[in-house]
Tab-separated table of C-alpha atoms in Angstrom:
chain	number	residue	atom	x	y	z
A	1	UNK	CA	-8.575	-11.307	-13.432
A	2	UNK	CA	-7.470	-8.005	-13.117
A	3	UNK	CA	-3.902	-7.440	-12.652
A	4	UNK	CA	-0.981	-4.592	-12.105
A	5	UNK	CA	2.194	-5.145	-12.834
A	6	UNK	CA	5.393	-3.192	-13.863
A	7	UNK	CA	7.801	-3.693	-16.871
A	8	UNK	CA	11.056	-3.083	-15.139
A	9	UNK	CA	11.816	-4.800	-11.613
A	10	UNK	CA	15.173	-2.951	-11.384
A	11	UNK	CA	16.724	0.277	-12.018
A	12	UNK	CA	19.653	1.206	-11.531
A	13	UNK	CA	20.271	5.432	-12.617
A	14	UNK	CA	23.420	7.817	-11.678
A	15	UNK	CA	22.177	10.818	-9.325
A	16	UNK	CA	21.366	13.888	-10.973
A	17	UNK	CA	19.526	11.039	-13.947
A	18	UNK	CA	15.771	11.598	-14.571
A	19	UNK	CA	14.115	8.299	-13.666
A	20	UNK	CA	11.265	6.682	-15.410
A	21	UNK	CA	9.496	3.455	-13.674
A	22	UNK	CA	6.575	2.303	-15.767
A	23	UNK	CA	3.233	0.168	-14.507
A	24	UNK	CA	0.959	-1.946	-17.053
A	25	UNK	CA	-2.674	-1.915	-15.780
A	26	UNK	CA	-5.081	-4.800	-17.321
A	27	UNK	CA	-8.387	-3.082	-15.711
A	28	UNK	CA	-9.859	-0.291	-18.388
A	29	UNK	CA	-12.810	0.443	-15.496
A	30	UNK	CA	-9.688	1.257	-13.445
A	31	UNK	CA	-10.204	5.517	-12.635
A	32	UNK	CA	-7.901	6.081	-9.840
A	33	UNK	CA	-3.769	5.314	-9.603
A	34	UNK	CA	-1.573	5.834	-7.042
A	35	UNK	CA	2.671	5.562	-7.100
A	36	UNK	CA	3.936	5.001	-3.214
A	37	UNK	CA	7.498	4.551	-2.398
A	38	UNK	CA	8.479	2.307	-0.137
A	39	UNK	CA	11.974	2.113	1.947
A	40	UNK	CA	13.342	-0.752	3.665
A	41	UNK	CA	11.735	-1.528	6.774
A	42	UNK	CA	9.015	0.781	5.980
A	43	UNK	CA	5.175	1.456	5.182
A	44	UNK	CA	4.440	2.303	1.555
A	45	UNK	CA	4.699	6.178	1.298
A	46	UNK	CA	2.065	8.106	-1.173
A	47	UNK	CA	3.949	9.656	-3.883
A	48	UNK	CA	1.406	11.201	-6.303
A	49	UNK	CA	-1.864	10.515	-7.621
A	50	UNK	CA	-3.611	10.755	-10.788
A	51	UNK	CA	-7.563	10.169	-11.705
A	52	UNK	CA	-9.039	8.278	-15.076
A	53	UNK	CA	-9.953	11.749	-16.423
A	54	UNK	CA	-6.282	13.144	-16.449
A	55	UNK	CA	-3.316	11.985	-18.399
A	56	UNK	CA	-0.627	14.563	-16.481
A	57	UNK	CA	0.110	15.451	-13.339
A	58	UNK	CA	2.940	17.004	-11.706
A	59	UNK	CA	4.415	17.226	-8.171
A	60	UNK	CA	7.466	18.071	-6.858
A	61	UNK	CA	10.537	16.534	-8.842
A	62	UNK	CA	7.465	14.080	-9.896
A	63	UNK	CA	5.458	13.622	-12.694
A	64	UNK	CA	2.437	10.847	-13.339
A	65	UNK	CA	1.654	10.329	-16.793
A	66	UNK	CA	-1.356	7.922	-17.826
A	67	UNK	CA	-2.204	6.527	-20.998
A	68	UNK	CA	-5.479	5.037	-21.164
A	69	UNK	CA	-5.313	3.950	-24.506
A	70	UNK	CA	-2.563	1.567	-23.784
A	71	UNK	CA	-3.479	1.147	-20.097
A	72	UNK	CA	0.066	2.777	-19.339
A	73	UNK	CA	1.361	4.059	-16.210
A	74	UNK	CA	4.635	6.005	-15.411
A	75	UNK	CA	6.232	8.087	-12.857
A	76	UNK	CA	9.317	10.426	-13.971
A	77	UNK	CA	11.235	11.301	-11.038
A	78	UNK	CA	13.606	14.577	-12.001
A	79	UNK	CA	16.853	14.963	-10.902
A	80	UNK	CA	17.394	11.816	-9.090
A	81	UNK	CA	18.675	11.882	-5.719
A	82	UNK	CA	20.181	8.966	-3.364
A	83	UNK	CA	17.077	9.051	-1.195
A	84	UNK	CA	14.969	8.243	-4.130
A	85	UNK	CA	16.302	4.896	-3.277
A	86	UNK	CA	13.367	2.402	-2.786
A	87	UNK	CA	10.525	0.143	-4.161
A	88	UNK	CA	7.924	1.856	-6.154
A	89	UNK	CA	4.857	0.326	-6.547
A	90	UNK	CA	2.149	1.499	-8.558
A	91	UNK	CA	-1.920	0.731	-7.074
A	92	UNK	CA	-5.230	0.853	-8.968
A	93	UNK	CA	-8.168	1.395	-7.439
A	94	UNK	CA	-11.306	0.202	-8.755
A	95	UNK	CA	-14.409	-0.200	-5.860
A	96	UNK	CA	-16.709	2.186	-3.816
A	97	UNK	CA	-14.850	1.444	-1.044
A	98	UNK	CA	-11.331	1.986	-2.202
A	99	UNK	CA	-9.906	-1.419	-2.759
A	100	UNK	CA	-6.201	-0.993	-3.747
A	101	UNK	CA	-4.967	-3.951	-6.457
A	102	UNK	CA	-0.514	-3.303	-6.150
A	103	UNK	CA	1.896	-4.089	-8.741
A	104	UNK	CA	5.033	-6.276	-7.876
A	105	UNK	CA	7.349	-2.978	-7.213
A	106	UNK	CA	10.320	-1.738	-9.419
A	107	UNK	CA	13.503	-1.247	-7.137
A	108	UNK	CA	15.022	1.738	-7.992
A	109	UNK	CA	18.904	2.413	-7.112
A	110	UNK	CA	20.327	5.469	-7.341
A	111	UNK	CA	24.615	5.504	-7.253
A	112	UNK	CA	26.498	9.317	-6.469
B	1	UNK	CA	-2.873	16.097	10.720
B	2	UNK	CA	-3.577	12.356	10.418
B	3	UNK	CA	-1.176	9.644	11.672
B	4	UNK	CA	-1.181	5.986	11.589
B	5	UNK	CA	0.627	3.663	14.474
B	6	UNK	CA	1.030	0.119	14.814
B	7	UNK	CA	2.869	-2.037	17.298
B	8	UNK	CA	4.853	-4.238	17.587
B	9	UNK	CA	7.140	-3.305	15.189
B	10	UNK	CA	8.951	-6.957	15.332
B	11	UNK	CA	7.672	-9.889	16.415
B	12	UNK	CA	8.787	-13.573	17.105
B	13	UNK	CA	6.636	-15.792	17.863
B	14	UNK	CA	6.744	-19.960	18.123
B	15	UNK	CA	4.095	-22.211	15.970
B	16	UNK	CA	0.578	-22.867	17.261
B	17	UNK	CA	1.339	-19.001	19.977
B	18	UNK	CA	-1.935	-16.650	18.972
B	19	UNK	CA	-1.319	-13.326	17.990
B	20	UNK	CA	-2.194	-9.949	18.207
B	21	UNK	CA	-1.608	-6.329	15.816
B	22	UNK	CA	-3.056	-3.519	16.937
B	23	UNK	CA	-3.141	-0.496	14.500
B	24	UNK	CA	-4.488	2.815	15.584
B	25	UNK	CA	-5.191	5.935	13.535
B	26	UNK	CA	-5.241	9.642	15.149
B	27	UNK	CA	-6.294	13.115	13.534
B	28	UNK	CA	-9.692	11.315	11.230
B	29	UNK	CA	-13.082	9.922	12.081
B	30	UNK	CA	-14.543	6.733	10.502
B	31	UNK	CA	-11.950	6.014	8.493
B	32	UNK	CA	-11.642	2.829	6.598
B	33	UNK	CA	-8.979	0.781	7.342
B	34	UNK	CA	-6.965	-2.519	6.252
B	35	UNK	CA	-4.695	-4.986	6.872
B	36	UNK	CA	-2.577	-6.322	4.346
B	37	UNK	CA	0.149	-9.070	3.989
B	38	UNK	CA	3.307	-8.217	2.149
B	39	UNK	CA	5.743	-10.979	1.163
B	40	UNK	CA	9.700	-10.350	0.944
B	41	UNK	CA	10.574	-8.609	-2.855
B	42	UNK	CA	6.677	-8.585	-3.164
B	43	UNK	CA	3.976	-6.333	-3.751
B	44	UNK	CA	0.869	-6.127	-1.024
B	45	UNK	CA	-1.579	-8.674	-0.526
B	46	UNK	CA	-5.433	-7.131	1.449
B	47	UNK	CA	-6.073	-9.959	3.898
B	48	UNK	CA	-9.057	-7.618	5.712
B	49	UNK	CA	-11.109	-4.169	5.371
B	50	UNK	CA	-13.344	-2.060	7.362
B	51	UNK	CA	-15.733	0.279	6.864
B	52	UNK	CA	-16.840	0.849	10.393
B	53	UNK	CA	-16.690	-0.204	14.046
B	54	UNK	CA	-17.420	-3.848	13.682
B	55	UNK	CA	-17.675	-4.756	10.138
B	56	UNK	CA	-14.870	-6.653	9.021
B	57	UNK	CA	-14.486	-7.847	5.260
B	58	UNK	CA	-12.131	-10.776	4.468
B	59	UNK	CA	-10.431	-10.755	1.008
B	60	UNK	CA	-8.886	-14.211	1.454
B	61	UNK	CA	-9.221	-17.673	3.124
B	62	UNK	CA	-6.906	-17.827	5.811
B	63	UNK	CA	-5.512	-18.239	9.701
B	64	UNK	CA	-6.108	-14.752	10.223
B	65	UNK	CA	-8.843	-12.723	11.958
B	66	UNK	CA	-9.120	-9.100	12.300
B	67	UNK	CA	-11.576	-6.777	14.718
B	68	UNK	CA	-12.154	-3.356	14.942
B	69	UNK	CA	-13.729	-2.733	18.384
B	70	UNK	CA	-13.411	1.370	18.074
B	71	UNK	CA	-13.602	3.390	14.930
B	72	UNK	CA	-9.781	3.995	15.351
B	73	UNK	CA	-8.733	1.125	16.520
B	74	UNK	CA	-8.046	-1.797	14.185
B	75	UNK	CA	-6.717	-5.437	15.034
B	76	UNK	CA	-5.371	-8.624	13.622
B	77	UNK	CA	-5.407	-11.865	15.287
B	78	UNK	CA	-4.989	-15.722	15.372
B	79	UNK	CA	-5.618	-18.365	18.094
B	80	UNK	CA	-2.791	-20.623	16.495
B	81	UNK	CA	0.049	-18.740	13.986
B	82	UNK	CA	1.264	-21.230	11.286
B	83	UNK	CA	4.932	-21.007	9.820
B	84	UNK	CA	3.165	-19.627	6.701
B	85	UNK	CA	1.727	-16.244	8.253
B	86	UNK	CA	5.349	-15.087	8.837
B	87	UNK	CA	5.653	-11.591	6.741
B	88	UNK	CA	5.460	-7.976	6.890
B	89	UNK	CA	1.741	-6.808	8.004
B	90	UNK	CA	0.660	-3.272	6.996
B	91	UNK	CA	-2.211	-1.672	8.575
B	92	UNK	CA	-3.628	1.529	6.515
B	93	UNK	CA	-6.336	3.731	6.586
B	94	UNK	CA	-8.446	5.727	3.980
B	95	UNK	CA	-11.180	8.643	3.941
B	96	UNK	CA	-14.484	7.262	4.163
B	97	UNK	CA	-17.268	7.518	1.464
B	98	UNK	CA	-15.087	8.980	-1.299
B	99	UNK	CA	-14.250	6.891	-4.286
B	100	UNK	CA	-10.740	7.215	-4.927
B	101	UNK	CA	-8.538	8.448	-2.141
B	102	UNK	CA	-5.166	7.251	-0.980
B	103	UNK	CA	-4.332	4.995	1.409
B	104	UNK	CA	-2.086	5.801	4.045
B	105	UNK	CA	0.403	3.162	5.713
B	106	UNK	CA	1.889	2.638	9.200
B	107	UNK	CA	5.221	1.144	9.610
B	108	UNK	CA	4.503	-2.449	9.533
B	109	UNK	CA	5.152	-5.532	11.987
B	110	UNK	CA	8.157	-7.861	10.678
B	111	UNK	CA	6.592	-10.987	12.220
B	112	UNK	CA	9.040	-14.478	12.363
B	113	UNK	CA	7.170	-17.565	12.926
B	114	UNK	CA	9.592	-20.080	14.574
């Protein structure tokens, strides 16, 4: 069935680093992705977003790149501070009614 | 602006108690809204969705039940908790009729089944 999962489960960057955390969809009919970030004890947080008919998109200290060729998902995260510390899970979304499918999360740990 | 509250943030409750989640959204109207199930280290499993007052869809079997007796009002039950529904429950909500928006999460109840 269809599936989202990440490459990395950990990562582990210096502060100041530019962090990239990657996400493998299996879904091509897949035309919406979402990257939340989620701390301990917390809801997941919305990041960014990007739709099926963009392969950029920037926010702040963020960029989503997607590669629909290779059904490739990434979030670059500039400049990485300690409170970039969390889970980051990437989402597909694939029905009328907005059914989100989540990866496993990548925890990404940021050391001053 | 739009928030999202849920309650109790921690629960403990013994085998075979019932239970109930309530999640409440402000600031939208209609909204669709979920419940989902997320593991420790895991990513997030949809146990229910709805689309408005009184529709519930289930996404799995299970000892779970969920309502939603007001558009903004959004609840998850059981008449007899099992070890196995101890987690982290999410309730989140979503525009309505627009393919493709986010979902946004409250806090979460940290329930212990004892």
């Amino acid at each position: 069935g269809e599936s989202v999962g990440l490459h990395l489960p950990t990562l582990s960057v210096q502060e100041g680093d530019n962090s990239i955390i990657n996400c493998a969809y299996s879904n091509s009919a897949s035309d919406y992705f979402i990257w939340y970030k989620q701390e301990s004890g917390k809801g997941p947080q919305f990041i960014i977003d990007i739709r099926s008919n963009m392969d950029k998109r920037q926010g702040q200290r963020v960029t989503v790149l997607l590669n629909k060729t290779v059904k490739h998902l990434s979030l670059q995260i500039a400049a990485t501070q300690p409170g970039d510390s969390a889970v980051y899970f990437c989402a597909e979304i694939y029905t009328s009614y907005g059914k989100l499918t989540f990866g496993q999360g990548t925890i990404l740990t940021v050391h001053p | 602006s739009q928030t999202i509250h849920q309650w109790p943030a921690t629960l403990v409750q013994p085998v075979g108690s019932p239970l109930s989640l309530e999640c409440t959204v402000e600031g939208t109207s209609n909204p669709n809204l979920y419940w989902y199930r997320q593991a420790a280290g895991r990513g997030l499993q949809l146990l229910f969705y709805s689309v408005g007052i009184g529709q519930i869809s289930s996404e799995v079997p299970q000892n779970l039940s969920a309502s939603r007796p007001q558009d903004r009002q959004f609840i998850l039950s059981s008449k007899k908790l099992l070890l196995s529904d101890s987690g982290f429950y999410l309730c989140a909500w979503s525009e309505q009729g627009i393919r493709g928006q986010p979902q946004h999460f409250g806090d979460g109840t940290r329930l212990s089944i004892l």
